Tab-separated table of C-alpha atoms in Angstrom:
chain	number	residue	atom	x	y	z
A	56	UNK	CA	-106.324	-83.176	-50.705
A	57	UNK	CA	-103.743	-83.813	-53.685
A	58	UNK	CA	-104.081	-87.255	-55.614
A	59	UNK	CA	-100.655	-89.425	-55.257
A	60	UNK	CA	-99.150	-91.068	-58.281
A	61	UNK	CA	-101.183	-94.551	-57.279
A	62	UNK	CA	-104.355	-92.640	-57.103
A	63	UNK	CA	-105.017	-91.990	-53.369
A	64	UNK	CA	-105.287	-89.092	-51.684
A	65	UNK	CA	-102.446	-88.060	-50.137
A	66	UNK	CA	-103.302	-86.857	-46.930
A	67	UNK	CA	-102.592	-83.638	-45.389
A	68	UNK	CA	-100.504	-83.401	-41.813
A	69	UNK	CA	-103.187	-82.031	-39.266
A	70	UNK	CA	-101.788	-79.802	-36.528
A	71	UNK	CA	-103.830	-80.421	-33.210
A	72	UNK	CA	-103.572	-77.310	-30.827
A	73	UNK	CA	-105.503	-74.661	-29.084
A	74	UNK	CA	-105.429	-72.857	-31.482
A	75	UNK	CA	-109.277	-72.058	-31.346
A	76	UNK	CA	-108.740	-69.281	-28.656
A	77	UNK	CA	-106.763	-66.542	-28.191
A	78	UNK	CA	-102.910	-67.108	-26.246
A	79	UNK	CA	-99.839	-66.243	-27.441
A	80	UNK	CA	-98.514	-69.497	-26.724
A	81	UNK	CA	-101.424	-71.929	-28.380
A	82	UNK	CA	-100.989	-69.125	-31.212
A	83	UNK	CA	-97.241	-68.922	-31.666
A	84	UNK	CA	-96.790	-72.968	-31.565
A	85	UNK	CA	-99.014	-72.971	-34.375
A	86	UNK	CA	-97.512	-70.763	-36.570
A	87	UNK	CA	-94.190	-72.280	-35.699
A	88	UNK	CA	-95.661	-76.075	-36.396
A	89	UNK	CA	-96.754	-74.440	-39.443
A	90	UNK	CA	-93.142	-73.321	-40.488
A	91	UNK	CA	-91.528	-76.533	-39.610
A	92	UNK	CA	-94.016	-78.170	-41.978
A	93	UNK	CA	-92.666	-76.041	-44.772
A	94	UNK	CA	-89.316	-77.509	-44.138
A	95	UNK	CA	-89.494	-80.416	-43.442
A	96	UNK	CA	-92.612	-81.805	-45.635
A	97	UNK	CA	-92.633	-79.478	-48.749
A	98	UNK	CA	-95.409	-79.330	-50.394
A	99	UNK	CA	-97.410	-81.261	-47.650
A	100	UNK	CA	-101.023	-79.433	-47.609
A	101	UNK	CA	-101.147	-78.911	-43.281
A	102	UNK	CA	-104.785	-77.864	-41.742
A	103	UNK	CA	-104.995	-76.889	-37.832
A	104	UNK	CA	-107.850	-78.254	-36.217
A	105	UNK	CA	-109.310	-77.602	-32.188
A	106	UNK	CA	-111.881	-78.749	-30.245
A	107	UNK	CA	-114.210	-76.147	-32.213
A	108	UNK	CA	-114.057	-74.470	-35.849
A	109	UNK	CA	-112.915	-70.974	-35.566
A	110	UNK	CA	-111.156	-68.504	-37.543
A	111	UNK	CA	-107.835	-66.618	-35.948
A	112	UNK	CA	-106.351	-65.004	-38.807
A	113	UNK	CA	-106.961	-61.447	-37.983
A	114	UNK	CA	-105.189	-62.299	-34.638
A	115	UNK	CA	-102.200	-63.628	-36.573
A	116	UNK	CA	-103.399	-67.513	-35.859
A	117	UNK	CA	-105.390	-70.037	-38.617
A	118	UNK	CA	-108.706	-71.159	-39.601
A	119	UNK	CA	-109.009	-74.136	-37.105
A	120	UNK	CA	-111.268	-76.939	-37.936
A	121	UNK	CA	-112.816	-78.852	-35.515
A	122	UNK	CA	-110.813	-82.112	-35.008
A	123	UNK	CA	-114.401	-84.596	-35.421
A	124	UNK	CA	-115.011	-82.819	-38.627
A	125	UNK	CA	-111.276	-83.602	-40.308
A	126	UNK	CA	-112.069	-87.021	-38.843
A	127	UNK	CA	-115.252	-87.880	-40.764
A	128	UNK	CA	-112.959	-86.149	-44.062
A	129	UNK	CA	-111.919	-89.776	-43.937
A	130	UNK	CA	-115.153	-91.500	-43.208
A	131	UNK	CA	-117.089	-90.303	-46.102
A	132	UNK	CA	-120.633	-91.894	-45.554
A	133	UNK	CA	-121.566	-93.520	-50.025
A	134	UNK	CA	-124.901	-93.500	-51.148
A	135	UNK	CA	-125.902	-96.348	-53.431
A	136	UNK	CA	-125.307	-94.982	-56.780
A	137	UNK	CA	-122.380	-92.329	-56.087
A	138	UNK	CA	-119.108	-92.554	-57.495
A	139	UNK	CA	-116.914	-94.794	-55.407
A	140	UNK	CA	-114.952	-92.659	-52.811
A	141	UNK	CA	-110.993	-92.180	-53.728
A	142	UNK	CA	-109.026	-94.323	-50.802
A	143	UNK	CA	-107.203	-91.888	-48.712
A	144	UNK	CA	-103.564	-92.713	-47.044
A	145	UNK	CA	-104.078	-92.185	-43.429
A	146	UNK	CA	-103.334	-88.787	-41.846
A	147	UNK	CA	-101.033	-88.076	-39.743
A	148	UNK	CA	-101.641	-85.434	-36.560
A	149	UNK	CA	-98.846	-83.539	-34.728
A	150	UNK	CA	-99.918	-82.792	-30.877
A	151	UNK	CA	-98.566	-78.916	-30.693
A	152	UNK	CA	-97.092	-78.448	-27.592
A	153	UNK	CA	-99.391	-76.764	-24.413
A	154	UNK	CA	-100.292	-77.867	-21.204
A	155	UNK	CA	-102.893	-80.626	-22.610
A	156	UNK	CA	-102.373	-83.413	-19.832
A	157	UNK	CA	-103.610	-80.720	-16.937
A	158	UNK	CA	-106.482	-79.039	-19.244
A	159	UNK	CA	-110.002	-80.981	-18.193
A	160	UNK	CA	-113.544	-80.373	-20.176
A	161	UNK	CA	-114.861	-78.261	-17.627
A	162	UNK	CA	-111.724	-75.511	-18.621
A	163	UNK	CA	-111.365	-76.155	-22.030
A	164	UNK	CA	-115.468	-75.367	-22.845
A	165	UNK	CA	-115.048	-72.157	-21.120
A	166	UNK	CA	-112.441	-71.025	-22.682
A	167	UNK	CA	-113.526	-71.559	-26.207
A	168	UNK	CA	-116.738	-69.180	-24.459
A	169	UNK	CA	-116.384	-65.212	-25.716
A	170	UNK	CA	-116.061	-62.688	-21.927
A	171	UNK	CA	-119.838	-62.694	-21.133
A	172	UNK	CA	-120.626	-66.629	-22.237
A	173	UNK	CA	-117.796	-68.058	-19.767
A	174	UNK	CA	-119.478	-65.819	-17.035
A	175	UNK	CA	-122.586	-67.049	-17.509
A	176	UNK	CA	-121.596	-70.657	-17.754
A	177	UNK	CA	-118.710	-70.189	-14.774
A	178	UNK	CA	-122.045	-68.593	-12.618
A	179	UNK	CA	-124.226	-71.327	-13.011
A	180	UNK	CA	-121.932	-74.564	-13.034
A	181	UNK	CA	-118.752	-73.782	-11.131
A	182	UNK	CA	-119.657	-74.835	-7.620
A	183	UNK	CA	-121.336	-78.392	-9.237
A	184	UNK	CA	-118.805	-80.727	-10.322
A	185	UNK	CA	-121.407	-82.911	-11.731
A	186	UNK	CA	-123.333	-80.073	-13.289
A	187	UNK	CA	-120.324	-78.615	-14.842
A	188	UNK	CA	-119.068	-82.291	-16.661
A	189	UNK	CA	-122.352	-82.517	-17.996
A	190	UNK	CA	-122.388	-79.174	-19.417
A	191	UNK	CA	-119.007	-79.216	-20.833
A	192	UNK	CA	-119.634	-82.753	-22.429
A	193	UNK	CA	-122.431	-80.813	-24.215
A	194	UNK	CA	-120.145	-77.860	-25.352
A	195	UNK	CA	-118.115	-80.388	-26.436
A	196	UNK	CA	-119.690	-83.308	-27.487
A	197	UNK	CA	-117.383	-85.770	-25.847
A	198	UNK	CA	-116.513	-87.316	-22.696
A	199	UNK	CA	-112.894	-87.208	-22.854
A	200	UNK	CA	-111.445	-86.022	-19.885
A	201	UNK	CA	-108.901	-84.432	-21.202
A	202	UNK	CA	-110.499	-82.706	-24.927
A	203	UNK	CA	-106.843	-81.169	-26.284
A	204	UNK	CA	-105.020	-84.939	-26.126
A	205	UNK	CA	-105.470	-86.156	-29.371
A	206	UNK	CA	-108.178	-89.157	-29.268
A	207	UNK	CA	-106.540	-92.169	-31.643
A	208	UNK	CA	-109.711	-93.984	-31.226
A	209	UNK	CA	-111.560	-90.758	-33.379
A	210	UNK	CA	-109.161	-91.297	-36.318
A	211	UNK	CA	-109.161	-93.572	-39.174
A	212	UNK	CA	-107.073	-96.967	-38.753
A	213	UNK	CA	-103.119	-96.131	-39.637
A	214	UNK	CA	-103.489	-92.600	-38.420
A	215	UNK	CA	-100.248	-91.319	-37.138
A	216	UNK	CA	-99.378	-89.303	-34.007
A	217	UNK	CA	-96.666	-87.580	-32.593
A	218	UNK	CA	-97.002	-85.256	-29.512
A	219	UNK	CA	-94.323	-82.588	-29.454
A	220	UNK	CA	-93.480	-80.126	-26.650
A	221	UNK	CA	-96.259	-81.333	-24.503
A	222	UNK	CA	-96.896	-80.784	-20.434
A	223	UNK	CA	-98.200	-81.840	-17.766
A	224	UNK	CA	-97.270	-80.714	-14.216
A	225	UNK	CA	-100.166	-81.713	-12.522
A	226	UNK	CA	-100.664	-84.948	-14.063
A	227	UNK	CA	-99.246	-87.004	-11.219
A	228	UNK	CA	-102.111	-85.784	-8.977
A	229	UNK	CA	-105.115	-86.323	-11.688
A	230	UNK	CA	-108.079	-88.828	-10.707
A	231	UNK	CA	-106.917	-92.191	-11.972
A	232	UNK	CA	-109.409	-92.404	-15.083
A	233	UNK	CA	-108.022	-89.012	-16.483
A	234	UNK	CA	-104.208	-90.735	-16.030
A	235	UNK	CA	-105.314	-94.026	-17.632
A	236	UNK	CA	-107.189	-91.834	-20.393
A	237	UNK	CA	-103.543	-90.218	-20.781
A	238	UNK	CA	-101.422	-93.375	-20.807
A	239	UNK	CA	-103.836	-95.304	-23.031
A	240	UNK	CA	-103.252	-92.292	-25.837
A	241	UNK	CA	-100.081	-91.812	-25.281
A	242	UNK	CA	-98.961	-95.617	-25.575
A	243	UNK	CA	-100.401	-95.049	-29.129
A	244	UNK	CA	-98.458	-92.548	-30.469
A	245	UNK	CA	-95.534	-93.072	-32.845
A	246	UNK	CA	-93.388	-90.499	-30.593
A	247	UNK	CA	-93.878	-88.277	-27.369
A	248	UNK	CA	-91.967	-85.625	-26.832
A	249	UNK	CA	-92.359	-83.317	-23.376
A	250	UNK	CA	-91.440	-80.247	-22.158
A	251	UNK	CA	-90.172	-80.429	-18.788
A	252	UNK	CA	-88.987	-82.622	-16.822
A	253	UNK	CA	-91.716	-82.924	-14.349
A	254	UNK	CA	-93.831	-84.346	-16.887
A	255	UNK	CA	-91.212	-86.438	-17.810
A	256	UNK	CA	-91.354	-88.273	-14.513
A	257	UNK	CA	-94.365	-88.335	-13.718
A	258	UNK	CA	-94.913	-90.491	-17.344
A	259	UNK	CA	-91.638	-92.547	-16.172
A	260	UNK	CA	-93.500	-93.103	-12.701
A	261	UNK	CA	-96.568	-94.530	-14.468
A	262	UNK	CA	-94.870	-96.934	-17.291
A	263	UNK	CA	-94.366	-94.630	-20.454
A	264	UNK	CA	-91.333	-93.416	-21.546
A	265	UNK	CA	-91.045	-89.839	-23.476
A	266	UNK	CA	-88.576	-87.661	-24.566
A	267	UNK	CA	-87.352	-84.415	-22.772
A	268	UNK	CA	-87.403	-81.624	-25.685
A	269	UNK	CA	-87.352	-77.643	-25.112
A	270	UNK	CA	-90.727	-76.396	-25.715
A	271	UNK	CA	-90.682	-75.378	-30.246
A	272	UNK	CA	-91.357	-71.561	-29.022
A	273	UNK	CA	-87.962	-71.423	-28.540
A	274	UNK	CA	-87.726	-71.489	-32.292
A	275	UNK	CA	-89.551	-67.964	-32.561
A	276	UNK	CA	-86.437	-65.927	-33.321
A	277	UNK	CA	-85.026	-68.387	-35.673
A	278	UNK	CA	-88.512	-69.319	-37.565
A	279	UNK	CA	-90.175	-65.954	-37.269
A	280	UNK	CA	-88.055	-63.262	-36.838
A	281	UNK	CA	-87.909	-61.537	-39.771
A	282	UNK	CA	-92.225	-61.497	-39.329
A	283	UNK	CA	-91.698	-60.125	-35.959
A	284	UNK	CA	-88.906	-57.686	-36.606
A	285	UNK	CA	-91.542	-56.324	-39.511
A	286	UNK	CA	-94.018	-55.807	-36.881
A	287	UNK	CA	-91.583	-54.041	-34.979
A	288	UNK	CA	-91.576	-51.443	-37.583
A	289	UNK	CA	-95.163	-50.948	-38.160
A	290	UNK	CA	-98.206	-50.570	-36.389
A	291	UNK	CA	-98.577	-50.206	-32.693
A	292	UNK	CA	-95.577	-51.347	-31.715
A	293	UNK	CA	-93.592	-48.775	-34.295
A	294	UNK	CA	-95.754	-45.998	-32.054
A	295	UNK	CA	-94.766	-47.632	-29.140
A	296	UNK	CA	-90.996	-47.677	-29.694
A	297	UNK	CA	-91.227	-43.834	-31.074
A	298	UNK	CA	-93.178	-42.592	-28.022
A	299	UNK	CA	-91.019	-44.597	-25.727
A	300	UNK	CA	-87.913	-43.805	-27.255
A	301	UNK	CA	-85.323	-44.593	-23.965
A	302	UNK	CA	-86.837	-47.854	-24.113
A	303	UNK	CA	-89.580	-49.909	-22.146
A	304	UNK	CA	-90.768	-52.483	-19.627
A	305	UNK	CA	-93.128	-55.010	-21.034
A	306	UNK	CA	-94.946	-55.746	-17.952
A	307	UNK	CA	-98.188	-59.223	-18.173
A	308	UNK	CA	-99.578	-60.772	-15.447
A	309	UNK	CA	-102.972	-63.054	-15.097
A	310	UNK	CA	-106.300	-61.871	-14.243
A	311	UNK	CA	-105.940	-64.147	-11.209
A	312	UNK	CA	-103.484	-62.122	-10.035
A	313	UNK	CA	-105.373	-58.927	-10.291
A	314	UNK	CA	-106.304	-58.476	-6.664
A	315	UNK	CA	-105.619	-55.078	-4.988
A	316	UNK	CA	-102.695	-56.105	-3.019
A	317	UNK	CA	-100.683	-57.517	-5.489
A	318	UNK	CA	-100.820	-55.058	-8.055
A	319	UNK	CA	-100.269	-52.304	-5.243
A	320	UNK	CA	-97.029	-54.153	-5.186
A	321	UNK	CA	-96.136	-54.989	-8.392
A	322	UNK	CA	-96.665	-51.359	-9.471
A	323	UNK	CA	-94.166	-49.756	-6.848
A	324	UNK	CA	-91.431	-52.129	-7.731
A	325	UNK	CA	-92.092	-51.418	-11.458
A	326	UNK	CA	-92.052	-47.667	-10.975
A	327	UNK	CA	-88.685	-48.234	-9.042
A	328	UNK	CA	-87.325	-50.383	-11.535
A	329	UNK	CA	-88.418	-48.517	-14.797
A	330	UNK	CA	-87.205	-45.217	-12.737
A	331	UNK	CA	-84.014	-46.561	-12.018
A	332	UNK	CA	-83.505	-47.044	-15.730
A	333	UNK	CA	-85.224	-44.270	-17.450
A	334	UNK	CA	-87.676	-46.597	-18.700
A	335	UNK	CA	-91.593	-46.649	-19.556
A	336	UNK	CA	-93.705	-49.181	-18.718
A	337	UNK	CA	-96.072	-50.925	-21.747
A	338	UNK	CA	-98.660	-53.758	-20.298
A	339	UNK	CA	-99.814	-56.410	-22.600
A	340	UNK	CA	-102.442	-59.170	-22.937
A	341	UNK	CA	-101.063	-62.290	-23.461
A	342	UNK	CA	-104.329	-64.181	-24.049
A	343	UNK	CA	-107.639	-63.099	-24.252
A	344	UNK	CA	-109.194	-66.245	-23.445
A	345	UNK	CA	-111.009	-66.826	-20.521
A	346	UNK	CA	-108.783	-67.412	-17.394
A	347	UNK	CA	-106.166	-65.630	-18.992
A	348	UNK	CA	-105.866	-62.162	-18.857
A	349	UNK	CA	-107.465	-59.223	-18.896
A	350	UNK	CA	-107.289	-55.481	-19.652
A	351	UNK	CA	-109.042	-54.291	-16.899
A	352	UNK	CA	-106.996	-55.728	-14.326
A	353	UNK	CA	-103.915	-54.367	-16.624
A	354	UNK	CA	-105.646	-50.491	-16.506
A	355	UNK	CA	-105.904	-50.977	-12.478
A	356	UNK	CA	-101.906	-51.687	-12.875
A	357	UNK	CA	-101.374	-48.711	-14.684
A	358	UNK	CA	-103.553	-46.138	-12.743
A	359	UNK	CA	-101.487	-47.280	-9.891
A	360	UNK	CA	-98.371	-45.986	-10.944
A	361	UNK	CA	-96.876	-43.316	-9.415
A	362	UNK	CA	-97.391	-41.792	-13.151
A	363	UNK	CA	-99.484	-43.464	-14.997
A	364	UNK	CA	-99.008	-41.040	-18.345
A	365	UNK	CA	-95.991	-42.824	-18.041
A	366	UNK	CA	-97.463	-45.865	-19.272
A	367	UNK	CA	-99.497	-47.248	-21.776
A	368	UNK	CA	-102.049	-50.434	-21.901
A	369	UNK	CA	-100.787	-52.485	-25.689
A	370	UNK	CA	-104.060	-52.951	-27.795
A	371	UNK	CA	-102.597	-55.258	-30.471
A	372	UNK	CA	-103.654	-58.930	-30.243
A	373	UNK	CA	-101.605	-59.948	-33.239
A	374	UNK	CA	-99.912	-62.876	-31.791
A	375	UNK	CA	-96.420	-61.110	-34.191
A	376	UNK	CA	-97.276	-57.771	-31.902
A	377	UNK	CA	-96.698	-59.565	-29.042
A	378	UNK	CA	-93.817	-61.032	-30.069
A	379	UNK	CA	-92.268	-57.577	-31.251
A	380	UNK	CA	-93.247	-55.875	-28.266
A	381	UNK	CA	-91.767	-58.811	-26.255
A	382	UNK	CA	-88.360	-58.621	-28.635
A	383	UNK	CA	-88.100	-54.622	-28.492
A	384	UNK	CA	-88.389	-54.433	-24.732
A	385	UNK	CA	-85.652	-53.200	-22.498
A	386	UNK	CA	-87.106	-56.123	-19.886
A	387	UNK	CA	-90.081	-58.472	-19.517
A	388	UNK	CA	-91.909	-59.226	-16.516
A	389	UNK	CA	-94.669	-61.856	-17.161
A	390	UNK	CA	-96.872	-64.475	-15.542
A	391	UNK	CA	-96.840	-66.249	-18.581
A	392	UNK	CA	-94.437	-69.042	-19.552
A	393	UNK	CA	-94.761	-68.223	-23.469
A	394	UNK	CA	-93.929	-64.391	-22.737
A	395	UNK	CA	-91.022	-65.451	-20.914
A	396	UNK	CA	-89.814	-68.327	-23.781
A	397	UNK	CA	-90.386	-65.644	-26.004
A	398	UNK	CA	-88.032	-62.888	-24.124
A	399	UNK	CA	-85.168	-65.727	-23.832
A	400	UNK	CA	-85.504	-66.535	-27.546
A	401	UNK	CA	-84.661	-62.991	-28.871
A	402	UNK	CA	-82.462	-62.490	-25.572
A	403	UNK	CA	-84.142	-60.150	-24.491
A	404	UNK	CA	-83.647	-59.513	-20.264
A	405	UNK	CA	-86.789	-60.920	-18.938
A	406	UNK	CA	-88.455	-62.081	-15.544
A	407	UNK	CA	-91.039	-64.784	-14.604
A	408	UNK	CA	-93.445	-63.254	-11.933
A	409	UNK	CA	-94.761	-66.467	-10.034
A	410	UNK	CA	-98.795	-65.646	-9.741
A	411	UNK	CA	-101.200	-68.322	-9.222
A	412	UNK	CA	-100.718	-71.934	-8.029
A	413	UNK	CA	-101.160	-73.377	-11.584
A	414	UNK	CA	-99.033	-71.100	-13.475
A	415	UNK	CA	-96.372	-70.954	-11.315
A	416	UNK	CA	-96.190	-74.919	-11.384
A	417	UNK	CA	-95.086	-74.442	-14.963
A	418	UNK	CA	-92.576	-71.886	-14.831
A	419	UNK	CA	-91.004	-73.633	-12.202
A	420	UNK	CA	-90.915	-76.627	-14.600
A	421	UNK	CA	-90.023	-74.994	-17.061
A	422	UNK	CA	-87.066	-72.974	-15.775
A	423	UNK	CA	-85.945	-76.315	-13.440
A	424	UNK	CA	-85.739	-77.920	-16.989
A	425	UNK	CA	-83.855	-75.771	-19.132
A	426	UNK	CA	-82.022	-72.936	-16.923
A	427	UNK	CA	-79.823	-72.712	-14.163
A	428	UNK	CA	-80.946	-71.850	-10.498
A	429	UNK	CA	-79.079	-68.852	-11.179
A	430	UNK	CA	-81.049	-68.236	-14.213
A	431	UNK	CA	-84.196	-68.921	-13.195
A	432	UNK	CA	-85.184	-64.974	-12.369
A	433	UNK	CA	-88.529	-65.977	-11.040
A	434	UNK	CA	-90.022	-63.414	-8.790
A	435	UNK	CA	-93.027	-63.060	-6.371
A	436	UNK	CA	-94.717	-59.659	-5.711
A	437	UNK	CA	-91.944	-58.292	-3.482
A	438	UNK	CA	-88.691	-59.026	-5.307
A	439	UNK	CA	-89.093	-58.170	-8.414
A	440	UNK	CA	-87.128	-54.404	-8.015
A	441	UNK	CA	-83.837	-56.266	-6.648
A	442	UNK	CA	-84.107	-59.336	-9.447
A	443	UNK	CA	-84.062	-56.705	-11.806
A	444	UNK	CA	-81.306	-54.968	-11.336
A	445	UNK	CA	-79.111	-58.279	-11.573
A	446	UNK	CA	-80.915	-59.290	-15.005
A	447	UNK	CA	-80.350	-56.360	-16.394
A	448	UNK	CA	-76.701	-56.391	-15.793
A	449	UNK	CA	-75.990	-60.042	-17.822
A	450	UNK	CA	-74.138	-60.057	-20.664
A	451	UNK	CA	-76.500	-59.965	-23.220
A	452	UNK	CA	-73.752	-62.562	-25.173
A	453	UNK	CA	-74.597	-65.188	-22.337
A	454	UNK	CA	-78.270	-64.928	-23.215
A	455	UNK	CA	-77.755	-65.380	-26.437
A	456	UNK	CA	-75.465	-68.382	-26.033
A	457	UNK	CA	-78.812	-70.333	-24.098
A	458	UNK	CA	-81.175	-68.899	-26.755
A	459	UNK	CA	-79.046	-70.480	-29.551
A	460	UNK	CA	-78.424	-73.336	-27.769
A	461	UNK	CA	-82.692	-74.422	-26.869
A	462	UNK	CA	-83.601	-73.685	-30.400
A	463	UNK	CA	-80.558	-76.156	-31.680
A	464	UNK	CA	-81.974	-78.463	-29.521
A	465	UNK	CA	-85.605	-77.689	-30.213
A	466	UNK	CA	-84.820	-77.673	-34.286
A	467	UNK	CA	-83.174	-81.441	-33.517
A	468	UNK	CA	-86.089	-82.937	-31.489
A	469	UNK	CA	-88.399	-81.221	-34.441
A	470	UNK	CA	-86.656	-83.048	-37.487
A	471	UNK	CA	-87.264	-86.326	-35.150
A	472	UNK	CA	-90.632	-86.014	-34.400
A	473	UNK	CA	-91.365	-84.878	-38.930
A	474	UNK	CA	-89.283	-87.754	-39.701
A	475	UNK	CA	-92.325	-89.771	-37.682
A	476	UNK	CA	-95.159	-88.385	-39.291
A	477	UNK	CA	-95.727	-90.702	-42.508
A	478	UNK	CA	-94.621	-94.207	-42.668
A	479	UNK	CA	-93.569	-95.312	-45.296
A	480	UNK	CA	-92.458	-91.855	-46.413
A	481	UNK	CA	-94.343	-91.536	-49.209
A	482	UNK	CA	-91.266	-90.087	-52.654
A	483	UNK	CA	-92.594	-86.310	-52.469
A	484	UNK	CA	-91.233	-86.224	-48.898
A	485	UNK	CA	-88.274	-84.681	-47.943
A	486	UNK	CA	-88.116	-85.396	-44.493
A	487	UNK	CA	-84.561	-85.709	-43.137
């Protein structure tokens, strides 16, 4: 930490995420909080912290340290004898977006598990409710019921928070201590922002009042896409556009949704759609996580299709690969609701393929919030062919009018939630 001018430390902005596993969405806020920062506090030192230290740089995310461990940065224990400890102005922590009111210990411990650890620990406690708390308490080493809300109580007195771009679809039907938990952390904050309007409510329903703000992914073409359009040009996803040169069909869809029937389906209707345009199909992984997806269930896709040389599995877990691959495609279909922010943000044609109770919830949210029924292009296995054909003949200008106009709104609600960070604002900042 820098010294101020009075002699404190001046305290660096702490960006609290998922960012200790692998999705393109926990990933991609990240790097876009991370931006923002630049902007808007200049010369502000910013650290990402998780529920767990880990180190995501090779997949284009950060070195994450664990949140308890920044805490006790500010909690330094003296020995008699040592030099007195500099005071430190109290940090301040930005909430990054996700779905943290509907993720619960139990799912949060596994997914910070590698493939083989979450099967072992989804095995032995997944049918034991009880069983399963008390394990993921130990993983953890809290008894929050909901780990990725920031805890105010953890933090030093005068600690700041804002959550930004936050949901929580289900949070209306969570056990009464979780919503308590929720509403007692959230009536602390200096700001909450959400990203639907769902979540909106269901906060207005139990006393809190938050702000409706498009989710800051929306801000990946704006932010980022000189980064992506470089990884465009290089690596796997140069190959990809060389091999594929009439253009492609970024197909992802959850390893929940990998049972036999649906992907029978899903790969006739994208054989019939990438046919009917002279396209190639190119799967991806959006997270590698567990209960995300998977590239097994991706491989069964592709051996499905009526020619499966015709297609091509994406390796790359760069979180700026998936972004260019997303950005060069002809059309996205994808389960995932980052994948699909992602599409609309470099207006790129792109359809949500509702999979899974959960995931669907927040598309649905999502597209209720911020496009028009007509714009919604949500599909189920069966549909997709048809919905196709009517994205792909929009006027691309009309997708770029929404694009521009989320990420205005999304760089707006950003410079609001900055301007909340540090108060006072300390003479270095240049917060607007």
């Amino acid at each position: 930490m820098e010294t101020t001018a009075a002699g404190a430390l001046r305290a660096p902005l702490i960006l609290f995420g998922a960012f200790d596993r692998h999705n393109l969405g926990d990933l991609l806020l990240g790097r876009i909080a991370a931006a923002l920062a630049a902007r808007l506090l200049p010369g502000r030192e910013v650290r990402f912290a998780g529920l767990a230290s880990r180190d995501l740089r090779a997949d284009g995310g950060a070195r994450v340290q664990a949140l308890a461990e920044l805490a006790r940065d500010w909690h330094p224990v003296h020995r008699e004898g040592a030099p007195a400890w500099p005071p430190a102005s109290p940090p301040a922590l930005l909430q990054v977006g996700g779905e943290i009111l509907g993720c619960g210990a139990w799912e949060a411990a596994v997914m910070l598990l590698d493939t083989t650890g979450a099967a072992h620990a989804i095995a032995l406690h997944d049918r034991d409710p009880s069983a399963r708390e008390a394990w993921a308490r130990g993983v953890l080493g809290s008894a929050r019921g909901l780990p990725y809300l920031a805890p105010h109580a953890a933090l030093p007195p005068g600690t700041r928070i804002v959550h930004t771009g936050i949901g929580g679809v289900g949070f209306a039907s969570l056990p009464a201590a979780r919503r308590a938990e929720a509403l007692t952390e959230l009536h602390t904050a200096a700001r909450v922002q959400v990203r639907d309007r769902c979540t909106r409510d269901a906060l207005a329903a139990a006393g809190l009042d938050a702000e409706l703000v498009p989710d800051p992914a929306v801000l990946v073409e704006r932010l980022l896409g000189a980064e992506v359009t470089r990884s465009a040009a290089t690596g796997e996803i140069a190959v990809l556009r060389a091999r594929f040169p009439r253009g492609y069909v970024a197909v992802q869809l959850a390893a929940e949704s990998g049972d036999d029937a649906t992907l029978a389906t899903l790969a006739d209707e994208l054989a019939a759609t990438a046919r009917d345009r002279g396209l190639s199909i190119v799967l991806f992984c959006a997270g590698r996580a567990p209960w995300h997806d998977d590239p097994e269930v991706l491989e069964r896709l592709r051996r499905r299709l009526p020619d499966p040389k015709s297609a091509v599995v994406a390796e790359s877990r760069h979180v700026l690969d998936l972004c260019a691959l997303i950005a060069s495609a002809a059309l996205c279909c994808a389960s995932s609701l980052h994948a699909r922010i992602v599409a609309d943000a470099f207006a790129r044609p792109a359809i949500s393929i509702a999979c899974g109770t959960a995931q669907a919830a927040k598309l649905r949210a999502w597209l209720d919030s911020w496009h028009s029924p007509r714009r919604h292009h949500l599909a189920a296995p069966g549909n997709l062919r048809t919905l196709a054909h009517s994205v792909l003949s929009e006027a691309p200008s009309e997708r770029g009018a929404h694009a521009a106009r989320l990420a205005d709104l999304a760089e707006a609600a950003a410079r609001s939630a900055f301007a909340q960070l540090f108060d006072p604002l300390e003479p270095e900042d240049k917060t607007p």
